[in-house]
Amino acid sequence: MAGKDDLSQINKSLKELRKGQLEILLKLEDLDERISNLEDGGLAAKKPLEPEPILTCVQCSAEYEESKNAEGSCHYHSGVLKGAGWSYEYTCCSKSSEDYNAAKTIAGCTKGKHCSQHHTKYQYSAYVFYMQDQSKKAKEVWMEMDIADLVTERCMWSEVGKTEEGNVFILVGTSRIEYTGITVYNPEQLKALTENTVCLNIENEIGWHIRAEVLVKEQVIRVTLKPASNETGLVKQVGYRFDKTDQLHAGDIECLSDPLAGKPNKVYDVPEDIREGPELEIGEDYSKDRKNDYETEITGNCPLKLQQVGNTDVTSTIQSFEGKWSNMFSCTTKVTNTGKENISVTDVTGYYKNKDGEWIKVDEAVVGKQIYQRNYEWFDTSNFWLPEGSTGSLLVRLAIKIEGTPPESHYEGRWAHSSLPQPLHFKFTFTDQHNGTATLQFEQGNKPLDLPTREERVKNWAGKDEDNMLFWTFADDTSVNKRSDVAIYKDDKGSMCYRPALFGSSSQYYYLERSINEFGYKAKKVGQSEYELTDWKKESKGSSITPYALVDLTSGTMFAVKVVIVTSTSKTTSYYPLPPVPSSDSNILTIKDSKVAVKGDLYVSWQVYKASKSDRLVIYPVNGKNSLSGAVTNKTKTTQGEATLKGPDKPGEYEIRYYAAWLQGQITGHRHDGYIAMARFSVTV
């Protein structure tokens, strides 16, 4: 029989056995659960972590996970895609394609990190495409503004408006595509703002500062464009409001700072013009009605009979020798030997009549015969034979030496020099072996000089309108019968142009009006009240046309143009006082009745500081992008005028815009509407 110790040992063993059985059962249950999970596809397994979101890069369009977004994983273009029609090329790497859409898919040349949101930290071409797409969606343009940067000679601009989706966009940039930005708010986002928000803030090493901000309390969008050439910049703001359906609408526009406003519009005194040296006269047409039937004057029984054939021809050498060149006059002469013996011409002399009526011996007299067309064989000496009873045609050429610069071309040498009288009388004498003489007179007359005149410049440059010719001056070079001139005029769009013509030839002109502020800024910067416009200077062969900007260094206002024309024989200094800098407040558009019936008459009057026959009055829906039909042009190109337009055929709120032709296309790369005045009206049933 077992003792207590044995029973205790047995109980202990049973407990250990039961504990071991329990562990086995637990392991079996765990194993069964694992087998079941494997059979069910792991559905009952432990819940895994949420998968990392897949993002799309705005720079290269690739998809990526932020945890794997390493430096160098993004390949994008850091330059701009430029081109038109036949070829598109990136400025950063010169990769190109003939197809625009294909060019947009060319792999990038710059490496960096992916980014899922558009930004202005650095330039990438996809941002430009994004801005272009957003701009194309513009349904309403609420506010436009632009200002020239006189340091870089480029333009800064901004547009604020509403897209087709009803979102507000704020677009800013420059006349080139660098340093541009856009922000888009939908109504919910704009309404959710609780504090003032700077949505765009672009600066660079040049000194530009472009800033756009939303002021929540005032409910305005404010844009600041500060160029390097100005300390304050252009600051404008436009209000926004929500209607009952939370749709966005434009408010009032306010200009808070305008560098061009408030400049002194005082009248500046300019010196009188100074003209030194001789002037050319276009002169009468002396080539007509010249006598060419003089009788031969005979002495000593000379049997020669001379008769002029045709008119006198004038040529000139285009090279000088010892400071002189030859003005040559040729007379084709029919020569007949009426005698009964051969005649030997032993000498030929020539004379011309000077301004005092005195006969002066020419420097050279030669005789030749025609070989082919205008080719002649000139006799080595004046000694030549004429057989008895013979008749022939000879060319007699008399040369007068002229001091100074010869003509530049043979065409320009087809006039008698200005030092010679008009008409010019000649005579030449043949002397025979018996000392008998035969003398024939002939005449030469210049055609009018081909000189530019104010009337001609009005016709060819100023649209045949004398009112468009603002300024004209000239200086003559009497040594070569040439005139250099300068005109300042308004072109067909009303823009003020400066056009120099050295020796009468001009193929280039400059938009003066666009450069006035630039020249004033540069002159003030260097402290020169007479600032030479070196890029507009023309010079050749000792003659020159040099323009200067006359600037008030206190305000930086350019108030006049000084032009100095120098030739080898004369000098002219002339001044053109510029009109005062106009203010945008001087453009006024007025509608007689603010409410009209459907298709009713709209009586409109305007007052603008500059007008052109290409100016237009156009009807738009309020803040609309697309105009209605029925535009009226300012055909009379008057700065003050009236017109009648036919009203729209549907009720609503509308506006009439005065589009100035001179403003069109001035902002390169910017879709500037170009209207300078606007008035609103309502159409009721």
XYZ file of C-alpha atoms in Angstrom:
685
model
C 0.000 0.000 0.000
C 1.412 3.327 -1.020
C 2.492 5.834 1.591
C 1.894 9.527 1.810
C 5.129 10.296 0.027
C 4.179 8.059 -2.838
C 0.763 9.653 -3.146
C 2.336 13.115 -3.156
C 4.730 12.090 -5.867
C 1.894 10.648 -7.967
C -0.182 13.858 -7.600
C 2.832 15.901 -8.617
C 3.356 13.739 -11.648
C -0.326 14.003 -12.585
C -0.184 17.809 -12.340
C 2.873 17.964 -14.569
C 1.217 15.612 -17.019
C -1.947 17.714 -17.091
C 0.176 20.900 -17.546
C 1.987 19.288 -20.457
C -1.308 18.184 -21.985
C -2.637 21.740 -21.675
C 0.424 23.211 -23.426
C 0.052 20.639 -26.197
C -3.632 21.501 -26.577
C -2.799 25.247 -26.799
C -0.154 24.604 -29.389
C -2.562 22.404 -31.321
C -5.241 25.113 -31.219
C -2.698 27.694 -32.442
C -1.595 25.351 -35.176
C -5.222 24.734 -36.195
C -5.824 28.513 -36.353
C -2.782 29.037 -38.526
C -3.813 26.213 -40.856
C -7.310 27.696 -41.067
C -5.899 31.136 -41.897
C -3.763 29.704 -44.647
C -6.730 27.836 -46.088
C -8.849 31.037 -46.024
C -6.200 33.131 -47.803
C -4.995 34.843 -44.685
C -8.207 36.831 -44.105
C -8.051 36.255 -40.431
C -4.412 37.248 -40.234
C -3.294 40.362 -38.462
C -4.539 43.569 -40.229
C -1.647 45.069 -42.281
C -0.633 48.781 -42.330
C -2.464 51.230 -44.655
C -0.712 51.356 -48.103
C 1.317 54.543 -48.859
C -0.554 56.909 -51.201
C 0.585 57.201 -54.803
C 1.297 60.831 -55.780
C 1.652 62.441 -59.219
C 4.583 64.777 -59.812
C 3.596 68.112 -61.337
C 7.112 68.566 -62.718
C 7.510 65.332 -64.706
C 4.016 63.690 -64.483
C 5.491 60.493 -62.954
C 3.778 58.640 -60.100
C 5.745 58.141 -56.896
C 5.615 57.338 -53.166
C 6.923 59.997 -50.813
C 9.035 57.467 -48.873
C 10.911 56.671 -52.069
C 11.209 60.307 -53.266
C 14.979 60.557 -53.389
C 17.021 63.427 -54.813
C 17.455 62.863 -58.542
C 14.339 60.726 -58.959
C 12.516 63.512 -60.882
C 13.616 64.476 -64.393
C 12.125 67.797 -65.507
C 12.910 70.689 -67.881
C 14.207 73.811 -66.163
C 13.785 75.948 -69.280
C 10.903 77.140 -71.425
C 9.462 75.442 -74.489
C 9.634 77.986 -77.289
C 8.737 77.855 -80.948
C 5.944 78.383 -83.424
C 4.356 76.076 -85.968
C 7.293 74.171 -87.366
C 9.632 73.595 -84.413
C 9.479 73.649 -80.609
C 12.652 73.683 -78.527
C 13.495 73.777 -74.823
C 15.746 76.657 -73.818
C 17.461 74.535 -71.166
C 18.740 71.653 -73.315
C 17.838 72.499 -76.952
C 15.833 69.285 -77.294
C 13.102 69.862 -79.838
C 10.237 68.434 -81.851
C 8.185 69.591 -84.793
C 5.003 68.662 -82.894
C 3.984 70.695 -79.838
C 2.352 67.818 -77.949
C 5.305 65.564 -78.674
C 7.677 68.257 -77.420
C 5.814 68.376 -74.114
C 6.600 64.673 -73.563
C 10.378 64.924 -74.159
C 12.216 63.567 -71.125
C 13.509 66.233 -68.760
C 17.148 67.294 -68.592
C 17.305 68.456 -64.943
C 17.246 66.152 -61.910
C 15.597 66.835 -58.564
C 12.921 65.547 -56.189
C 9.312 64.929 -57.143
C 6.678 67.449 -56.066
C 2.905 66.988 -56.065
C 1.976 70.674 -55.811
C 2.834 73.500 -58.217
C 5.264 76.012 -56.761
C 7.570 78.952 -57.603
C 10.718 77.764 -55.802
C 12.439 77.268 -59.148
C 11.443 77.221 -62.794
C 10.084 74.118 -64.502
C 8.347 73.975 -67.863
C 5.287 72.043 -66.662
C 4.356 75.057 -64.531
C 4.196 77.182 -67.659
C 1.852 74.669 -69.310
C -0.293 74.705 -66.165
C -0.515 78.489 -66.165
C -1.364 78.548 -69.863
C -4.179 76.048 -69.314
C -5.579 78.051 -66.407
C -5.368 81.288 -68.391
C -7.281 79.704 -71.276
C -10.076 78.860 -68.844
C -10.536 82.520 -67.939
C -14.177 83.483 -68.266
C -13.939 86.914 -66.664
C -10.985 89.230 -66.259
C -11.548 91.335 -63.147
C -8.332 93.350 -63.074
C -5.326 93.861 -65.363
C -2.124 95.716 -64.620
C 1.368 96.069 -66.052
C 4.491 98.138 -65.517
C 7.775 98.400 -67.406
C 11.046 97.536 -65.716
C 13.454 100.124 -67.075
C 16.511 98.202 -65.871
C 15.846 95.025 -67.827
C 13.647 96.712 -70.476
C 10.961 94.113 -69.836
C 7.424 94.229 -68.518
C 5.780 92.910 -65.340
C 2.060 92.139 -65.464
C -0.849 90.569 -63.628
C -4.382 89.366 -64.261
C -7.079 88.548 -61.717
C -10.286 86.924 -62.844
C -12.658 83.982 -62.752
C -12.368 80.684 -64.626
C -15.106 78.745 -66.353
C -15.370 76.527 -63.255
C -16.114 79.583 -61.101
C -12.685 79.678 -59.443
C -10.660 82.833 -58.866
C -7.227 82.908 -60.509
C -4.346 85.292 -59.794
C -1.777 85.237 -62.599
C 1.477 87.219 -62.442
C 4.586 87.294 -64.574
C 6.893 89.141 -66.925
C 7.135 89.814 -70.629
C 9.193 86.654 -70.829
C 8.115 83.484 -69.061
C 10.694 83.449 -66.245
C 9.524 84.294 -62.736
C 5.811 83.687 -63.278
C 3.198 82.300 -60.929
C -0.449 81.464 -60.579
C -2.784 80.763 -57.679
C -6.300 79.362 -58.029
C -8.965 79.432 -55.284
C -12.348 77.795 -55.522
C -15.163 79.575 -53.620
C -14.950 77.140 -50.674
C -11.218 77.691 -50.263
C -11.533 81.455 -50.464
C -14.390 81.518 -47.975
C -12.472 79.271 -45.575
C -9.605 81.774 -45.223
C -9.594 83.318 -41.751
C -6.508 85.518 -42.008
C -4.654 87.499 -44.641
C -2.810 85.149 -46.983
C 0.167 85.794 -49.260
C -0.477 83.452 -52.158
C 2.380 84.516 -54.445
C 5.674 86.078 -53.433
C 8.357 86.061 -56.132
C 11.695 87.863 -55.821
C 14.965 87.586 -57.692
C 18.480 88.925 -57.759
C 17.580 91.582 -60.360
C 15.445 93.403 -57.828
C 11.979 92.375 -58.965
C 9.283 91.722 -56.392
C 5.905 90.292 -57.391
C 3.435 89.787 -54.539
C -0.208 88.725 -54.492
C -2.249 88.496 -51.307
C -5.809 87.978 -50.167
C -7.007 90.428 -47.496
C -9.833 88.580 -45.793
C -11.455 91.359 -43.765
C -11.545 93.802 -46.690
C -12.409 90.990 -49.135
C -9.901 92.182 -51.728
C -7.119 90.623 -53.768
C -4.095 92.919 -53.803
C -1.238 92.650 -56.305
C 2.099 94.463 -56.117
C 4.448 94.673 -59.109
C 7.751 96.236 -58.093
C 10.343 96.475 -60.870
C 14.029 97.043 -60.222
C 13.762 100.587 -61.572
C 11.152 101.755 -59.064
C 11.047 101.873 -55.280
C 7.287 101.684 -54.741
C 5.949 99.720 -57.671
C 2.436 99.443 -59.040
C -0.137 98.321 -56.447
C -3.763 97.599 -57.335
C -6.525 95.622 -55.704
C -9.895 94.233 -56.752
C -12.733 93.305 -54.430
C -14.602 90.004 -54.394
C -17.974 88.991 -52.983
C -20.164 85.910 -52.654
C -23.792 85.759 -53.724
C -26.523 83.691 -52.029
C -25.334 80.570 -53.826
C -21.710 81.204 -52.823
C -20.741 82.105 -56.373
C -17.896 84.617 -56.729
C -18.257 88.069 -58.285
C -15.869 90.974 -58.842
C -15.915 94.132 -56.752
C -14.390 97.572 -57.270
C -10.853 98.143 -58.533
C -8.589 100.542 -56.654
C -5.099 101.755 -57.541
C -3.040 102.240 -54.390
C 0.289 103.180 -56.006
C 1.251 104.132 -59.555
C 4.844 105.297 -60.273
C 3.715 107.032 -63.466
C 1.024 109.049 -61.750
C 1.752 112.443 -60.285
C 4.740 113.289 -62.491
C 4.982 117.009 -63.118
C 3.217 117.893 -66.342
C 4.952 121.236 -66.567
C 6.062 122.752 -69.853
C 9.820 122.778 -70.335
C 11.720 125.345 -72.365
C 13.901 124.046 -75.187
C 16.489 126.004 -77.229
C 15.864 127.261 -80.727
C 16.972 125.116 -83.652
C 20.410 125.871 -85.118
C 21.176 125.275 -88.780
C 24.723 125.755 -90.080
C 26.083 125.378 -93.615
C 24.557 125.513 -97.108
C 21.258 123.931 -98.063
C 20.377 122.138 -101.249
C 17.481 123.144 -103.426
C 15.504 120.509 -105.203
C 15.334 123.006 -108.003
C 13.445 123.231 -111.249
C 13.513 120.541 -113.872
C 16.202 122.033 -116.117
C 16.401 118.852 -118.183
C 13.358 119.901 -120.177
C 13.400 122.187 -123.238
C 17.181 122.262 -123.596
C 18.382 123.668 -126.940
C 20.215 121.020 -128.986
C 20.144 122.551 -132.457
C 22.887 125.155 -132.303
C 24.499 126.068 -135.622
C 28.178 125.343 -136.165
C 30.415 128.406 -135.822
C 33.164 128.311 -138.487
C 36.473 130.212 -138.738
C 39.239 129.915 -141.367
C 37.196 128.046 -143.952
C 37.003 124.897 -141.835
C 34.776 122.457 -143.803
C 33.425 120.607 -140.712
C 29.748 120.726 -139.859
C 28.762 119.721 -136.280
C 25.295 118.741 -135.106
C 24.220 117.538 -131.628
C 22.357 114.244 -131.521
C 20.102 113.687 -128.483
C 20.534 115.231 -125.040
C 23.630 115.822 -122.980
C 24.589 112.920 -120.742
C 26.113 113.462 -117.291
C 28.398 111.004 -115.504
C 30.829 111.305 -112.618
C 33.779 109.409 -111.275
C 33.139 107.778 -107.914
C 36.785 107.991 -106.937
C 38.848 111.082 -106.304
C 42.435 111.850 -107.241
C 44.381 114.407 -105.227
C 41.136 115.495 -103.573
C 39.228 116.047 -106.823
C 36.761 114.060 -108.880
C 35.416 114.561 -112.427
C 31.938 115.770 -113.295
C 31.720 114.730 -116.986
C 29.350 115.939 -119.714
C 29.022 114.027 -122.981
C 27.577 115.298 -126.241
C 26.958 112.862 -129.095
C 27.847 114.777 -132.239
C 27.253 114.124 -135.922
C 30.398 115.298 -137.794
C 30.376 115.909 -141.577
C 33.397 116.805 -143.727
C 31.903 119.000 -146.446
C 35.309 119.728 -148.010
C 37.157 118.115 -150.900
C 40.105 116.943 -148.894
C 40.759 114.842 -145.836
C 40.619 116.847 -142.643
C 42.912 116.237 -139.724
C 41.599 117.458 -136.351
C 44.683 118.563 -134.497
C 43.095 119.905 -131.306
C 39.869 119.708 -129.297
C 39.124 122.231 -126.573
C 36.084 122.716 -124.392
C 34.582 125.523 -122.279
C 31.695 126.022 -119.866
C 29.986 129.204 -118.745
C 30.271 129.931 -115.026
C 27.747 131.705 -112.804
C 29.211 135.059 -113.827
C 28.616 134.309 -117.519
C 32.336 133.837 -118.266
C 33.602 131.048 -120.504
C 35.987 128.828 -118.516
C 38.163 126.181 -120.111
C 37.310 122.659 -118.956
C 39.933 120.459 -117.356
C 39.689 117.764 -119.995
C 38.213 117.371 -123.502
C 38.327 113.993 -125.259
C 36.736 112.461 -128.346
C 35.739 108.838 -128.880
C 33.528 106.556 -130.864
C 30.944 104.047 -129.761
C 31.920 100.394 -129.819
C 28.929 98.739 -128.183
C 25.989 100.381 -126.414
C 27.637 102.596 -123.742
C 31.157 101.358 -124.447
C 33.435 103.813 -126.234
C 36.917 103.846 -127.673
C 38.595 107.092 -126.672
C 41.214 108.523 -128.991
C 44.667 108.718 -127.470
C 45.169 112.242 -128.824
C 42.939 114.836 -130.399
C 44.578 114.151 -133.759
C 42.182 112.131 -135.915
C 41.248 112.078 -139.638
C 37.953 112.739 -141.349
C 37.924 111.640 -145.044
C 36.476 114.028 -147.565
C 32.705 113.855 -147.875
C 32.436 111.557 -144.858
C 29.862 111.668 -142.057
C 30.264 109.985 -138.676
C 29.106 110.033 -135.098
C 31.545 110.953 -132.368
C 31.198 111.464 -128.625
C 32.732 114.607 -127.187
C 33.248 114.488 -123.408
C 34.122 117.544 -121.355
C 35.251 117.083 -117.728
C 35.176 119.611 -114.878
C 37.210 118.841 -111.773
C 35.279 119.193 -108.478
C 36.896 119.359 -105.076
C 35.518 117.229 -102.253
C 33.884 113.851 -101.829
C 32.792 112.101 -105.043
C 29.345 110.521 -105.448
C 28.921 107.082 -103.912
C 27.433 105.597 -107.060
C 27.199 106.331 -110.757
C 23.487 106.991 -110.350
C 24.170 109.761 -107.834
C 26.668 111.278 -110.288
C 24.057 111.928 -112.961
C 23.669 115.595 -111.975
C 25.841 118.629 -112.540
C 27.454 119.593 -109.265
C 25.679 122.221 -107.171
C 28.611 124.641 -107.631
C 27.800 124.840 -111.345
C 25.034 127.032 -112.763
C 21.796 125.700 -114.217
C 21.182 125.307 -117.047
C 24.863 124.720 -117.861
C 26.201 125.985 -121.208
C 29.125 124.314 -123.011
C 30.989 124.692 -126.256
C 33.756 122.674 -127.853
C 36.035 123.535 -130.787
C 37.702 121.301 -133.381
C 40.855 122.815 -134.959
C 41.976 121.446 -138.369
C 45.401 121.255 -139.986
C 44.887 124.696 -141.539
C 44.081 126.279 -138.147
C 40.449 126.577 -139.129
C 37.932 125.881 -136.369
C 34.439 124.466 -135.992
C 32.632 125.231 -132.745
C 29.378 123.817 -131.396
C 27.441 124.902 -128.318
C 25.256 122.571 -126.249
C 23.375 122.704 -122.965
C 22.885 120.496 -119.938
C 20.040 120.683 -117.422
C 19.676 118.859 -114.123
C 16.562 117.032 -113.184
C 15.274 118.030 -109.727
C 17.427 116.585 -106.954
C 16.056 113.431 -105.393
C 15.914 114.806 -101.849
C 13.566 113.766 -99.027
C 11.040 116.418 -98.030
C 8.542 116.774 -95.229
C 5.705 116.244 -97.705
C 7.253 113.007 -98.933
C 7.764 111.724 -95.360
C 4.146 112.560 -94.521
C 3.031 110.544 -97.525
C 5.257 107.504 -96.966
C 5.671 107.394 -93.189
C 2.826 109.294 -91.514
C -0.110 107.770 -93.342
C -0.569 110.743 -95.681
C -1.798 112.810 -92.741
C 0.038 116.040 -91.940
C -1.350 115.951 -88.390
C 0.583 112.741 -87.767
C 3.933 114.391 -88.591
C 5.048 115.755 -85.232
C 8.611 116.791 -86.072
C 10.918 116.868 -89.094
C 14.438 118.209 -89.536
C 17.307 117.787 -91.983
C 20.880 118.678 -92.922
C 22.336 118.717 -96.447
C 25.657 117.566 -97.826
C 26.205 119.792 -100.856
C 29.370 117.923 -101.810
C 27.342 114.861 -102.775
C 23.867 116.393 -103.263
C 22.408 114.361 -100.401
C 20.104 115.083 -97.488
C 19.902 113.361 -94.107
C 16.685 113.810 -92.156
C 14.812 112.729 -89.029
C 11.062 112.437 -88.481
C 8.979 111.884 -85.373
C 5.480 110.857 -86.356
C 2.452 108.789 -85.384
C 1.998 105.493 -87.188
C -1.337 103.965 -88.194
C -1.920 102.815 -84.586
C -1.168 106.222 -83.124
C 2.213 105.199 -81.678
C 4.959 107.822 -81.652
C 7.886 106.721 -83.842
C 11.400 108.111 -84.258
C 12.907 107.504 -87.704
C 16.382 108.618 -88.849
C 17.422 108.574 -92.512
C 21.142 108.992 -93.123
C 21.659 110.238 -96.709
C 17.911 109.840 -97.190
C 17.916 106.080 -96.654
C 15.906 104.588 -93.803
C 14.890 101.009 -93.097
C 14.574 101.189 -89.303
C 12.420 103.129 -86.880
C 11.979 103.123 -83.109
C 8.949 103.395 -80.861
C 9.785 106.569 -78.990
C 6.723 106.565 -76.757
C 7.572 103.159 -75.317
C 11.077 104.301 -74.385
C 10.405 107.675 -72.759
C 10.313 106.339 -69.197
C 13.317 104.108 -69.849
C 15.469 106.995 -71.108
C 14.377 109.204 -68.210
C 15.339 106.507 -65.722
C 18.740 105.833 -67.318
C 19.594 109.529 -67.598
C 18.713 110.137 -63.957
C 20.755 107.120 -62.910
C 23.946 108.410 -64.578
C 23.188 112.090 -63.885
C 23.121 113.259 -67.522
C 20.469 115.806 -68.440
C 21.443 115.281 -72.117
C 21.486 111.517 -72.440
C 22.864 110.240 -75.756
C 20.781 107.471 -77.300
C 23.702 105.467 -78.628
C 21.575 102.554 -79.849
C 19.641 104.912 -82.114
C 22.682 106.719 -83.524
C 23.461 106.422 -87.256
C 26.830 107.248 -88.800
C 28.669 106.580 -92.053
C 31.517 108.181 -94.001
C 31.877 111.176 -91.732
C 28.163 111.942 -91.473
C 26.015 111.127 -88.463
C 22.597 111.475 -86.836
C 22.747 111.518 -83.040
C 19.616 111.732 -80.844
C 19.634 112.796 -77.196
C 17.026 112.558 -74.445
C 16.628 115.818 -72.517
C 15.731 114.856 -68.957
C 14.696 116.629 -65.770
C 17.045 114.882 -63.326
C 14.897 115.834 -60.335
C 11.881 113.822 -61.469
C 13.458 111.630 -64.134
C 11.060 113.082 -66.699
C 12.171 113.048 -70.332
C 10.718 116.243 -71.788
C 12.352 116.646 -75.220
C 14.345 114.990 -77.980
C 17.475 116.685 -79.279
C 18.706 115.679 -82.741
C 22.138 116.587 -84.134
C 22.750 115.897 -87.838
C 26.295 116.378 -89.120
C 27.443 116.166 -92.750
C 30.658 117.196 -94.471
C 29.204 120.618 -95.330
C 26.546 121.385 -92.714
C 25.231 120.758 -89.217
C 21.724 120.967 -87.796
C 20.662 120.870 -84.150
C 16.909 120.565 -83.600
C 14.606 119.990 -80.633
C 11.237 118.311 -80.254
C 9.426 119.031 -76.949
C 7.466 115.957 -75.890
C 3.836 116.320 -74.822
C 3.240 116.001 -71.055
C 3.003 112.463 -69.701
C -0.685 111.557 -69.935
C -2.624 110.163 -67.005
C -5.048 107.278 -67.316
C -7.614 109.577 -65.669
C -7.714 111.578 -68.899
C -9.489 108.712 -70.696
C -13.248 109.072 -70.196
C -16.087 107.060 -71.744
C -19.675 108.165 -71.089
C -23.048 106.592 -71.895
C -25.991 108.993 -72.097
C -28.481 106.534 -70.538
C -27.352 103.846 -68.101
C -30.476 101.803 -68.893
C -31.636 100.980 -72.414
C -34.182 98.695 -73.981
C -33.345 95.503 -75.839
C -31.717 96.461 -79.153
C -32.033 100.102 -78.178
C -29.667 102.865 -79.233
C -26.622 103.572 -77.072
C -25.350 107.140 -77.287
C -21.673 107.117 -76.339
C -19.113 109.932 -76.031
C -15.407 109.725 -75.260
C -12.403 111.794 -74.382
C -8.962 110.163 -74.722
C -5.481 111.636 -74.779
C -4.464 109.769 -77.956
C -6.673 108.446 -80.747
C -6.322 106.424 -83.923
C -8.666 105.450 -86.726
C -8.134 101.832 -85.610
C -9.574 102.503 -82.129
C -12.764 100.535 -81.390
C -15.830 100.721 -79.151
C -16.924 97.192 -78.211
C -19.768 95.820 -76.054
C -19.052 93.024 -73.551
C -21.014 91.369 -70.763
C -19.765 92.775 -67.449
C -16.278 91.282 -66.888
C -16.915 89.102 -69.933
C -14.239 87.544 -72.074
C -16.167 87.331 -75.372
C -17.385 90.476 -77.088
C -20.716 90.998 -78.792
C -21.033 91.930 -82.448
C -21.421 95.496 -83.624
C -18.093 97.161 -82.837
C -17.681 100.784 -83.915
C -14.325 102.262 -84.958
C -13.125 105.807 -84.305
C -12.805 106.548 -88.007
C -12.366 110.253 -87.408
C -9.462 109.420 -85.005
C -10.525 112.334 -82.817
C -9.600 112.485 -79.139
C -13.136 113.710 -78.426
C -16.096 112.219 -80.212
C -19.520 110.605 -80.191
C -20.999 107.412 -81.610
C -24.243 105.444 -81.594
C -24.203 101.689 -80.990
C -27.017 99.171 -81.152
C -27.700 97.599 -77.749
C -27.646 93.839 -77.033
C -30.666 91.670 -77.824
C -30.874 90.142 -74.324
C -31.448 91.744 -70.899
C -28.489 91.893 -68.561
C -25.535 93.888 -67.324
C -23.065 95.071 -69.989
C -20.107 97.381 -70.524
C -18.664 99.341 -73.439
C -14.883 99.333 -73.759
C -12.737 101.814 -75.672
C -9.911 99.829 -77.264
C -6.809 101.900 -78.108
C -4.885 100.656 -81.125
C -1.607 102.026 -79.762
C -1.855 99.695 -76.749
C -2.419 96.503 -78.710
C 0.585 94.142 -78.599
C 2.729 96.355 -76.401
C 2.934 93.768 -73.620
C 4.918 90.913 -75.169
C 3.728 87.521 -73.998
C 0.740 88.990 -72.129
C -2.868 88.719 -73.248
C -3.529 92.406 -72.650
C -7.004 93.510 -73.701
C -5.890 97.019 -74.513
C -8.947 99.033 -73.498
C -8.282 102.352 -71.797
C -11.790 103.392 -70.792
C -15.006 101.598 -69.873
C -18.614 102.416 -68.976
C -21.399 100.076 -67.830
C -25.106 99.943 -68.596
C -28.148 97.700 -68.158
C -30.466 96.259 -70.781
C -34.066 95.859 -69.647
C -37.122 94.352 -71.270
